[in-house]
């Protein structure tokens, strides 16, 4: 049912029309359509003792012109973020910068963002997308690393069968890894299909990162895994400032607050922009209960 709904043009039209209105249902997960709305949200998160990462939504652009426009927009946004005085930390996707069209263009676009970002002390995280782009994303990351950019990090997905290997590859570089379970539907040839297998891989990789990684980000809302991470860090004498937890805007605020109160570093990923629909649908797909809250909103508007 979810797959059907997610492909429905009617749902997309409804969501675009109502989702981001004042108190619209998409606002639970999306900070706004403009950078100024995102900055407002960022300020309230900082006031709660949270760290943040801003993500200007967009993915799978279809032309080189659009990819270059996204890079220009990111550069402009870093100036706005700097002027606002909030934390300088952004996340981006390489299909937004043209990796699916031309690798060299994508590298150029990323460089155009990273050069000013480096001068102005921004940290830039490269999100991990679906498996057609896993190896390409890692290679682009390594290219930029070889060009001496160190203000960058990468995300790896526990659900993929290849991730233990990729983790070692990133640990050898000394790169900062954000560990996530993985948000894309992938076939059994490349990914675990059972939640228990993904969770077991996540725990194994969390330990590898805490032992051998560089300031890893444990990005999950899974309470059991967070508990396991806390216990492992305590057992190994790993201080709270040697790693951070990360969560998504709108998900488990209670847990975010509890971790901050317990003295952990918690970063919230704050997505914004007009291209919010694919991101929003991934959040809905993760939890059937979320679908009902969209359906209820649709009933109210009818
Ligand atoms: P799991 O799905 O098992 O959920 C555990 C609990 O968290 C649930 O029981 C529920 O309470 C809560 N929860 C999880 N998702 C929820 C939702 N949508 N709504 C309400 N409650 C929810 N993925 C990717 O492929 N590439 C990437 O680059 C990133 N980047 C990224 C950054 C950050 C900071 C986070 C936290 C996550 C990502 N992800 C991602 C998404 C990630 O792969 C994964 O899809 C989600 O985090 C959900 O998985 P959990 O680890 O929370 O576990």
mmCIF file of C-alpha atoms and ligand atoms in Angstrom:
data_model
loop_
_atom_site.group_PDB
_atom_site.id
_atom_site.type_symbol
_atom_site.label_atom_id
_atom_site.label_comp_id
_atom_site.label_asym_id
_atom_site.label_seq_id
_atom_site.Cartn_x
_atom_site.Cartn_y
_atom_site.Cartn_z
ATOM 1 C CA UNK A 1 0.000 0.000 0.000
ATOM 2 C CA UNK A 2 2.800 2.381 0.882
ATOM 3 C CA UNK A 3 4.590 1.823 -2.440
ATOM 4 C CA UNK A 4 1.350 2.520 -4.266
ATOM 5 C CA UNK A 5 0.713 5.662 -2.284
ATOM 6 C CA UNK A 6 4.259 6.935 -2.634
ATOM 7 C CA UNK A 7 3.925 6.773 -6.418
ATOM 8 C CA UNK A 8 0.568 8.478 -6.374
ATOM 9 C CA UNK A 9 0.503 11.783 -8.237
ATOM 10 C CA UNK A 10 -2.584 12.701 -6.170
ATOM 11 C CA UNK A 11 -0.688 12.367 -2.894
ATOM 12 C CA UNK A 12 2.204 14.412 -4.238
ATOM 13 C CA UNK A 13 -0.175 17.147 -5.372
ATOM 14 C CA UNK A 14 -1.985 17.113 -2.036
ATOM 15 C CA UNK A 15 1.274 17.191 -0.087
ATOM 16 C CA UNK A 16 2.697 20.068 -2.160
ATOM 17 C CA UNK A 17 -0.476 22.039 -1.675
ATOM 18 C CA UNK A 18 -1.007 21.516 2.060
ATOM 19 C CA UNK A 19 2.089 19.917 3.569
ATOM 20 C CA UNK A 20 4.151 23.032 4.195
ATOM 21 C CA UNK A 21 1.392 25.486 5.106
ATOM 22 C CA UNK A 22 1.553 26.965 8.572
ATOM 23 C CA UNK A 23 1.164 23.907 10.847
ATOM 24 C CA UNK A 24 1.136 21.700 7.713
ATOM 25 C CA UNK A 25 1.806 17.991 8.301
ATOM 26 C CA UNK A 26 5.171 17.966 6.465
ATOM 27 C CA UNK A 27 6.539 20.554 8.896
ATOM 28 C CA UNK A 28 7.021 17.820 11.433
ATOM 29 C CA UNK A 29 10.045 16.611 9.426
ATOM 30 C CA UNK A 30 10.947 19.610 7.236
ATOM 31 C CA UNK A 31 12.148 22.852 8.804
ATOM 32 C CA UNK A 32 10.726 25.029 6.030
ATOM 33 C CA UNK A 33 11.106 25.881 2.383
ATOM 34 C CA UNK A 34 13.579 28.726 2.914
ATOM 35 C CA UNK A 35 16.946 29.045 4.607
ATOM 36 C CA UNK A 36 15.455 31.686 6.910
ATOM 37 C CA UNK A 37 12.864 29.236 8.254
ATOM 38 C CA UNK A 38 15.631 26.647 8.714
ATOM 39 C CA UNK A 39 17.733 29.148 10.651
ATOM 40 C CA UNK A 40 14.804 29.863 12.989
ATOM 41 C CA UNK A 41 14.450 26.126 13.669
ATOM 42 C CA UNK A 42 18.221 25.836 14.108
ATOM 43 C CA UNK A 43 18.174 28.540 16.758
ATOM 44 C CA UNK A 44 15.504 26.744 18.776
ATOM 45 C CA UNK A 45 17.504 23.503 18.572
ATOM 46 C CA UNK A 46 20.684 25.229 19.692
ATOM 47 C CA UNK A 47 18.775 26.704 22.612
ATOM 48 C CA UNK A 48 17.941 23.106 23.654
ATOM 49 C CA UNK A 49 21.664 22.289 23.729
ATOM 50 C CA UNK A 50 21.631 20.419 20.425
ATOM 51 C CA UNK A 51 24.180 20.582 17.623
ATOM 52 C CA UNK A 52 22.918 20.822 14.077
ATOM 53 C CA UNK A 53 23.498 20.011 10.436
ATOM 54 C CA UNK A 54 21.524 21.872 7.780
ATOM 55 C CA UNK A 55 20.530 20.033 4.632
ATOM 56 C CA UNK A 56 19.310 21.946 1.582
ATOM 57 C CA UNK A 57 17.036 19.307 0.065
ATOM 58 C CA UNK A 58 17.423 18.222 -3.530
ATOM 59 C CA UNK A 59 18.498 15.066 -5.306
ATOM 60 C CA UNK A 60 18.652 13.326 -8.668
ATOM 61 C CA UNK A 61 18.995 16.475 -10.765
ATOM 62 C CA UNK A 62 18.635 15.760 -14.461
ATOM 63 C CA UNK A 63 20.890 18.355 -16.119
ATOM 64 C CA UNK A 64 24.383 19.749 -15.641
ATOM 65 C CA UNK A 65 22.879 23.239 -15.449
ATOM 66 C CA UNK A 66 20.700 22.213 -12.482
ATOM 67 C CA UNK A 67 23.657 20.563 -10.727
ATOM 68 C CA UNK A 68 25.744 23.727 -11.091
ATOM 69 C CA UNK A 69 22.832 25.845 -9.895
ATOM 70 C CA UNK A 70 22.593 23.632 -6.764
ATOM 71 C CA UNK A 71 26.320 24.148 -6.082
ATOM 72 C CA UNK A 72 25.925 27.928 -6.448
ATOM 73 C CA UNK A 73 22.939 27.846 -4.120
ATOM 74 C CA UNK A 74 24.888 25.860 -1.506
ATOM 75 C CA UNK A 75 27.687 28.423 -1.616
ATOM 76 C CA UNK A 76 25.177 31.236 -1.145
ATOM 77 C CA UNK A 77 23.553 29.371 1.737
ATOM 78 C CA UNK A 78 26.859 28.998 3.559
ATOM 79 C CA UNK A 79 27.159 32.807 3.464
ATOM 80 C CA UNK A 80 23.662 33.180 4.927
ATOM 81 C CA UNK A 81 24.421 30.594 7.633
ATOM 82 C CA UNK A 82 27.631 32.368 8.523
ATOM 83 C CA UNK A 83 25.869 35.732 8.749
ATOM 84 C CA UNK A 84 23.211 34.173 11.012
ATOM 85 C CA UNK A 85 25.897 32.996 13.426
ATOM 86 C CA UNK A 86 24.557 29.458 13.801
ATOM 87 C CA UNK A 87 26.731 26.351 13.730
ATOM 88 C CA UNK A 88 28.560 25.839 10.419
ATOM 89 C CA UNK A 89 27.679 22.301 9.496
ATOM 90 C CA UNK A 90 25.917 21.178 6.311
ATOM 91 C CA UNK A 91 24.946 17.935 4.616
ATOM 92 C CA UNK A 92 24.471 17.317 0.911
ATOM 93 C CA UNK A 93 23.757 14.656 -1.681
ATOM 94 C CA UNK A 94 25.948 14.019 -4.698
ATOM 95 C CA UNK A 95 23.037 13.340 -7.074
ATOM 96 C CA UNK A 96 22.102 16.953 -6.344
ATOM 97 C CA UNK A 97 25.542 17.942 -7.680
ATOM 98 C CA UNK A 98 25.317 15.805 -10.817
ATOM 99 C CA UNK A 99 27.013 12.489 -9.976
ATOM 100 C CA UNK A 100 24.423 10.618 -12.037
ATOM 101 C CA UNK A 101 25.198 12.729 -15.112
ATOM 102 C CA UNK A 102 28.938 13.294 -15.070
ATOM 103 C CA UNK A 103 31.445 12.442 -12.343
ATOM 104 C CA UNK A 104 33.908 15.253 -13.186
ATOM 105 C CA UNK A 105 31.150 17.877 -13.027
ATOM 106 C CA UNK A 106 30.113 16.545 -9.641
ATOM 107 C CA UNK A 107 33.697 16.778 -8.333
ATOM 108 C CA UNK A 108 33.978 20.359 -9.646
ATOM 109 C CA UNK A 109 30.681 21.321 -8.044
ATOM 110 C CA UNK A 110 31.678 19.813 -4.726
ATOM 111 C CA UNK A 111 35.010 21.635 -4.840
ATOM 112 C CA UNK A 112 33.209 24.909 -5.458
ATOM 113 C CA UNK A 113 31.309 24.331 -2.228
ATOM 114 C CA UNK A 114 34.242 22.967 -0.216
ATOM 115 C CA UNK A 115 36.747 25.729 -0.930
ATOM 116 C CA UNK A 116 34.787 28.575 0.700
ATOM 117 C CA UNK A 117 33.463 26.102 3.277
ATOM 118 C CA UNK A 118 37.031 25.289 4.303
ATOM 119 C CA UNK A 119 38.002 28.969 4.546
ATOM 120 C CA UNK A 120 34.984 29.638 6.742
ATOM 121 C CA UNK A 121 35.269 26.552 8.950
ATOM 122 C CA UNK A 122 32.238 24.666 7.741
ATOM 123 C CA UNK A 123 31.996 20.906 8.096
ATOM 124 C CA UNK A 124 30.387 19.256 5.058
ATOM 125 C CA UNK A 125 28.860 15.771 5.305
ATOM 126 C CA UNK A 126 28.143 13.787 2.173
ATOM 127 C CA UNK A 127 24.952 11.778 2.566
ATOM 128 C CA UNK A 128 24.838 8.244 1.172
ATOM 129 C CA UNK A 129 22.160 7.563 -1.430
ATOM 130 C CA UNK A 130 21.018 4.324 -3.063
ATOM 131 C CA UNK A 131 23.396 1.621 -4.273
ATOM 132 C CA UNK A 132 23.894 2.744 -7.892
ATOM 133 C CA UNK A 133 25.892 5.580 -6.283
ATOM 134 C CA UNK A 134 27.650 3.935 -3.323
ATOM 135 C CA UNK A 135 31.021 3.288 -4.942
ATOM 136 C CA UNK A 136 30.934 6.534 -6.960
ATOM 137 C CA UNK A 137 30.160 8.518 -3.798
ATOM 138 C CA UNK A 138 33.085 6.941 -1.941
ATOM 139 C CA UNK A 139 35.405 7.587 -4.878
ATOM 140 C CA UNK A 140 34.399 11.241 -5.136
ATOM 141 C CA UNK A 141 34.907 11.546 -1.384
ATOM 142 C CA UNK A 142 38.398 10.019 -1.706
ATOM 143 C CA UNK A 143 39.247 12.359 -4.580
ATOM 144 C CA UNK A 144 38.413 15.378 -2.440
ATOM 145 C CA UNK A 145 40.301 13.877 0.493
ATOM 146 C CA UNK A 146 43.377 13.510 -1.736
ATOM 147 C CA UNK A 147 42.977 17.173 -2.681
ATOM 148 C CA UNK A 148 43.508 17.820 1.015
ATOM 149 C CA UNK A 149 39.996 18.656 2.093
ATOM 150 C CA UNK A 150 39.610 17.552 5.687
ATOM 151 C CA UNK A 151 36.411 19.459 6.495
ATOM 152 C CA UNK A 152 34.404 16.577 5.006
ATOM 153 C CA UNK A 153 32.728 13.415 6.229
ATOM 154 C CA UNK A 154 30.724 10.592 4.722
ATOM 155 C CA UNK A 155 27.693 8.454 5.638
ATOM 156 C CA UNK A 156 27.718 4.628 5.506
ATOM 157 C CA UNK A 157 24.679 2.342 5.612
ATOM 158 C CA UNK A 158 24.682 -0.764 7.834
ATOM 159 C CA UNK A 159 22.091 -2.486 5.673
ATOM 160 C CA UNK A 160 24.607 -2.931 2.835
ATOM 161 C CA UNK A 161 26.628 -6.137 2.683
ATOM 162 C CA UNK A 162 29.728 -4.151 1.651
ATOM 163 C CA UNK A 163 29.768 -1.757 4.599
ATOM 164 C CA UNK A 164 32.275 -3.551 6.890
ATOM 165 C CA UNK A 165 34.804 -3.168 4.095
ATOM 166 C CA UNK A 166 33.900 0.465 3.377
ATOM 167 C CA UNK A 167 34.166 1.242 7.058
ATOM 168 C CA UNK A 168 37.716 -0.074 7.199
ATOM 169 C CA UNK A 169 38.486 1.915 4.034
ATOM 170 C CA UNK A 170 37.238 5.147 5.665
ATOM 171 C CA UNK A 171 38.888 4.383 9.020
ATOM 172 C CA UNK A 172 42.229 3.933 7.252
ATOM 173 C CA UNK A 173 41.863 7.393 5.722
ATOM 174 C CA UNK A 174 40.963 8.851 9.099
ATOM 175 C CA UNK A 175 37.663 10.117 7.668
ATOM 176 C CA UNK A 176 34.674 10.979 9.828
ATOM 177 C CA UNK A 177 31.840 8.486 9.304
ATOM 178 C CA UNK A 178 28.155 8.913 10.056
ATOM 179 C CA UNK A 179 26.702 5.439 10.549
ATOM 180 C CA UNK A 180 23.065 5.003 9.486
ATOM 181 C CA UNK A 181 20.886 1.934 8.918
ATOM 182 C CA UNK A 182 19.994 2.978 5.341
ATOM 183 C CA UNK A 183 16.824 4.582 4.034
ATOM 184 C CA UNK A 184 16.543 3.079 0.530
ATOM 185 C CA UNK A 185 14.942 -0.144 -0.613
ATOM 186 C CA UNK A 186 17.751 -2.367 -1.874
ATOM 187 C CA UNK A 187 17.774 -5.921 -3.301
ATOM 188 C CA UNK A 188 18.973 -8.999 -1.372
ATOM 189 C CA UNK A 189 22.036 -9.214 -3.629
ATOM 190 C CA UNK A 190 23.483 -6.095 -1.949
ATOM 191 C CA UNK A 191 21.632 -5.560 1.320
ATOM 192 C CA UNK A 192 20.292 -7.334 4.404
ATOM 193 C CA UNK A 193 16.521 -7.713 4.187
ATOM 194 C CA UNK A 194 15.802 -8.492 7.842
ATOM 195 C CA UNK A 195 15.780 -5.762 10.482
ATOM 196 C CA UNK A 196 17.620 -8.066 12.921
ATOM 197 C CA UNK A 197 20.508 -8.461 10.464
ATOM 198 C CA UNK A 198 20.723 -4.704 9.842
ATOM 199 C CA UNK A 199 20.696 -4.035 13.590
ATOM 200 C CA UNK A 200 23.408 -6.637 14.254
ATOM 201 C CA UNK A 201 25.593 -5.095 11.520
ATOM 202 C CA UNK A 202 24.971 -1.640 12.972
ATOM 203 C CA UNK A 203 26.126 -2.686 16.441
ATOM 204 C CA UNK A 204 29.232 -4.391 15.052
ATOM 205 C CA UNK A 205 30.096 -1.311 12.978
ATOM 206 C CA UNK A 206 29.366 1.095 15.825
ATOM 207 C CA UNK A 207 32.010 -0.775 17.865
ATOM 208 C CA UNK A 208 34.510 -0.655 14.993
ATOM 209 C CA UNK A 209 33.948 3.083 14.718
ATOM 210 C CA UNK A 210 34.264 3.752 18.427
ATOM 211 C CA UNK A 211 37.472 1.709 18.548
ATOM 212 C CA UNK A 212 39.146 2.837 15.320
ATOM 213 C CA UNK A 213 37.154 5.692 13.785
ATOM 214 C CA UNK A 214 37.629 9.453 13.791
ATOM 215 C CA UNK A 215 34.931 11.278 15.760
ATOM 216 C CA UNK A 216 32.137 8.966 14.502
ATOM 217 C CA UNK A 217 28.471 9.916 14.347
ATOM 218 C CA UNK A 218 26.066 7.266 15.587
ATOM 219 C CA UNK A 219 22.968 8.314 13.648
ATOM 220 C CA UNK A 220 19.941 6.373 14.821
ATOM 221 C CA UNK A 221 16.780 6.702 16.909
ATOM 222 C CA UNK A 222 16.966 3.061 17.944
ATOM 223 C CA UNK A 223 16.935 3.076 21.742
ATOM 224 C CA UNK A 224 18.464 -0.386 22.096
ATOM 225 C CA UNK A 225 21.402 0.566 19.856
ATOM 226 C CA UNK A 226 21.886 3.892 21.636
ATOM 227 C CA UNK A 227 21.966 2.034 24.953
ATOM 228 C CA UNK A 228 24.489 -0.416 23.512
ATOM 229 C CA UNK A 229 26.649 2.491 22.254
ATOM 230 C CA UNK A 230 26.620 4.176 25.647
ATOM 231 C CA UNK A 231 27.551 0.924 27.370
ATOM 232 C CA UNK A 232 30.343 0.158 24.897
ATOM 233 C CA UNK A 233 31.833 3.651 25.157
ATOM 234 C CA UNK A 234 31.725 3.486 28.962
ATOM 235 C CA UNK A 235 33.294 0.020 29.015
ATOM 236 C CA UNK A 236 36.141 1.135 26.716
ATOM 237 C CA UNK A 237 36.665 4.430 28.516
ATOM 238 C CA UNK A 238 35.740 6.445 25.408
ATOM 239 C CA UNK A 239 34.882 9.987 26.474
ATOM 240 C CA UNK A 240 31.565 11.570 25.453
ATOM 241 C CA UNK A 241 33.317 14.154 23.275
ATOM 242 C CA UNK A 242 35.008 11.501 21.094
ATOM 243 C CA UNK A 243 31.776 10.705 19.232
ATOM 244 C CA UNK A 244 28.284 12.099 18.749
ATOM 245 C CA UNK A 245 24.738 10.861 18.339
ATOM 246 C CA UNK A 246 22.708 12.177 15.434
ATOM 247 C CA UNK A 247 18.955 12.212 14.865
ATOM 248 C CA UNK A 248 16.534 13.629 12.344
ATOM 249 C CA UNK A 249 14.516 16.775 12.894
ATOM 250 C CA UNK A 250 11.048 15.759 14.112
ATOM 251 C CA UNK A 251 12.009 12.278 15.301
ATOM 252 C CA UNK A 252 12.348 11.298 18.991
ATOM 253 C CA UNK A 253 12.716 14.772 20.488
ATOM 254 C CA UNK A 254 12.367 13.140 23.908
ATOM 255 C CA UNK A 255 15.382 10.933 23.294
ATOM 256 C CA UNK A 256 17.386 13.895 21.930
ATOM 257 C CA UNK A 257 16.711 15.810 25.157
ATOM 258 C CA UNK A 258 17.503 12.818 27.392
ATOM 259 C CA UNK A 259 20.886 12.318 25.738
ATOM 260 C CA UNK A 260 21.785 16.013 26.021
ATOM 261 C CA UNK A 261 20.794 15.935 29.698
ATOM 262 C CA UNK A 262 23.013 12.873 30.190
ATOM 263 C CA UNK A 263 25.984 14.836 28.786
ATOM 264 C CA UNK A 264 26.185 13.448 25.233
ATOM 265 C CA UNK A 265 26.680 15.438 22.058
ATOM 266 C CA UNK A 266 23.558 15.185 19.887
ATOM 267 C CA UNK A 267 23.328 16.639 16.398
ATOM 268 C CA UNK A 268 19.985 17.144 14.689
ATOM 269 C CA UNK A 269 19.797 16.939 10.919
ATOM 270 C CA UNK A 270 17.647 19.829 9.727
ATOM 271 C CA UNK A 271 16.308 19.489 6.171
ATOM 272 C CA UNK A 272 14.776 22.427 4.323
ATOM 273 C CA UNK A 273 14.025 23.597 0.793
ATOM 274 C CA UNK A 274 11.327 23.305 -1.824
ATOM 275 C CA UNK A 275 12.378 19.838 -2.979
ATOM 276 C CA UNK A 276 11.215 18.152 0.214
ATOM 277 C CA UNK A 277 8.851 15.529 -1.149
ATOM 278 C CA UNK A 278 11.250 12.533 -1.667
ATOM 279 C CA UNK A 279 12.824 13.098 1.762
ATOM 280 C CA UNK A 280 9.390 13.399 3.358
ATOM 281 C CA UNK A 281 8.223 10.157 1.732
ATOM 282 C CA UNK A 282 11.290 8.296 3.059
ATOM 283 C CA UNK A 283 10.371 9.421 6.580
ATOM 284 C CA UNK A 284 6.766 8.332 6.080
ATOM 285 C CA UNK A 285 7.878 4.961 4.708
ATOM 286 C CA UNK A 286 10.009 4.231 7.762
ATOM 287 C CA UNK A 287 7.053 4.058 10.078
ATOM 288 C CA UNK A 288 3.518 2.968 9.123
ATOM 289 C CA UNK A 289 2.065 5.188 11.872
ATOM 290 C CA UNK A 290 3.369 8.208 9.955
ATOM 291 C CA UNK A 291 1.219 7.299 7.002
ATOM 292 C CA UNK A 292 -1.905 7.568 9.130
ATOM 293 C CA UNK A 293 -1.003 11.042 10.178
ATOM 294 C CA UNK A 294 -0.839 12.064 6.502
ATOM 295 C CA UNK A 295 -4.128 10.300 5.754
ATOM 296 C CA UNK A 296 -5.772 12.061 8.721
ATOM 297 C CA UNK A 297 -4.494 15.392 7.385
ATOM 298 C CA UNK A 298 -5.963 14.542 3.952
ATOM 299 C CA UNK A 299 -9.361 13.752 5.499
ATOM 300 C CA UNK A 300 -9.363 17.088 7.337
ATOM 301 C CA UNK A 301 -8.695 19.015 4.123
ATOM 302 C CA UNK A 302 -11.331 17.180 2.058
HETATM 303 P P1 LIG B 1 14.674 2.210 13.073
HETATM 304 O O1 LIG B 1 14.113 2.422 11.714
HETATM 305 O O2 LIG B 1 14.797 0.804 13.563
HETATM 306 O O3 LIG B 1 13.824 3.071 14.082
HETATM 307 C C1 LIG B 1 14.041 3.036 15.476
HETATM 308 C C2 LIG B 1 12.981 3.905 16.160
HETATM 309 O O4 LIG B 1 13.169 5.274 15.754
HETATM 310 C C3 LIG B 1 11.549 3.601 15.723
HETATM 311 O O5 LIG B 1 11.016 2.579 16.516
HETATM 312 C C4 LIG B 1 10.865 4.937 15.943
HETATM 313 O O6 LIG B 1 10.591 5.136 17.302
HETATM 314 C C5 LIG B 1 11.923 5.913 15.556
HETATM 315 N N1 LIG B 1 11.831 6.323 14.134
HETATM 316 C C6 LIG B 1 12.666 5.968 13.130
HETATM 317 N N2 LIG B 1 12.290 6.558 11.982
HETATM 318 C C7 LIG B 1 11.189 7.276 12.265
HETATM 319 C C8 LIG B 1 10.336 8.119 11.489
HETATM 320 N N3 LIG B 1 10.547 8.333 10.185
HETATM 321 N N4 LIG B 1 9.298 8.717 12.109
HETATM 322 C C9 LIG B 1 9.075 8.527 13.426
HETATM 323 N N5 LIG B 1 9.851 7.741 14.214
HETATM 324 C C10 LIG B 1 10.887 7.132 13.633
HETATM 325 N N6 LIG B 1 19.927 7.215 5.423
HETATM 326 C C11 LIG B 1 20.626 7.024 4.285
HETATM 327 O O7 LIG B 1 20.363 6.066 3.566
HETATM 328 N N7 LIG B 1 21.610 7.912 3.928
HETATM 329 C C12 LIG B 1 21.956 8.969 4.716
HETATM 330 O O8 LIG B 1 22.871 9.726 4.374
HETATM 331 C C13 LIG B 1 21.234 9.178 5.919
HETATM 332 N N8 LIG B 1 21.486 10.227 6.743
HETATM 333 C C14 LIG B 1 20.920 10.280 7.993
HETATM 334 C C15 LIG B 1 21.311 11.244 8.906
HETATM 335 C C16 LIG B 1 20.831 11.209 10.213
HETATM 336 C C17 LIG B 1 21.290 12.240 11.189
HETATM 337 C C18 LIG B 1 19.911 10.192 10.612
HETATM 338 C C19 LIG B 1 19.408 10.086 12.013
HETATM 339 C C20 LIG B 1 19.470 9.273 9.692
HETATM 340 C C21 LIG B 1 19.939 9.312 8.377
HETATM 341 N N9 LIG B 1 19.510 8.394 7.429
HETATM 342 C C22 LIG B 1 20.212 8.255 6.245
HETATM 343 C C23 LIG B 1 18.275 7.590 7.668
HETATM 344 C C24 LIG B 1 18.571 6.223 8.239
HETATM 345 O O9 LIG B 1 19.186 5.405 7.276
HETATM 346 C C25 LIG B 1 17.282 5.533 8.714
HETATM 347 O O10 LIG B 1 16.436 5.371 7.616
HETATM 348 C C26 LIG B 1 16.524 6.285 9.799
HETATM 349 O O11 LIG B 1 17.399 6.863 10.715
HETATM 350 C C27 LIG B 1 15.603 5.327 10.607
HETATM 351 O O12 LIG B 1 16.378 4.323 11.174
HETATM 352 P P2 LIG B 1 16.749 4.210 12.729
HETATM 353 O O13 LIG B 1 18.218 4.018 12.809
HETATM 354 O O14 LIG B 1 16.222 5.350 13.491
HETATM 355 O O15 LIG B 1 16.137 2.827 13.187
#
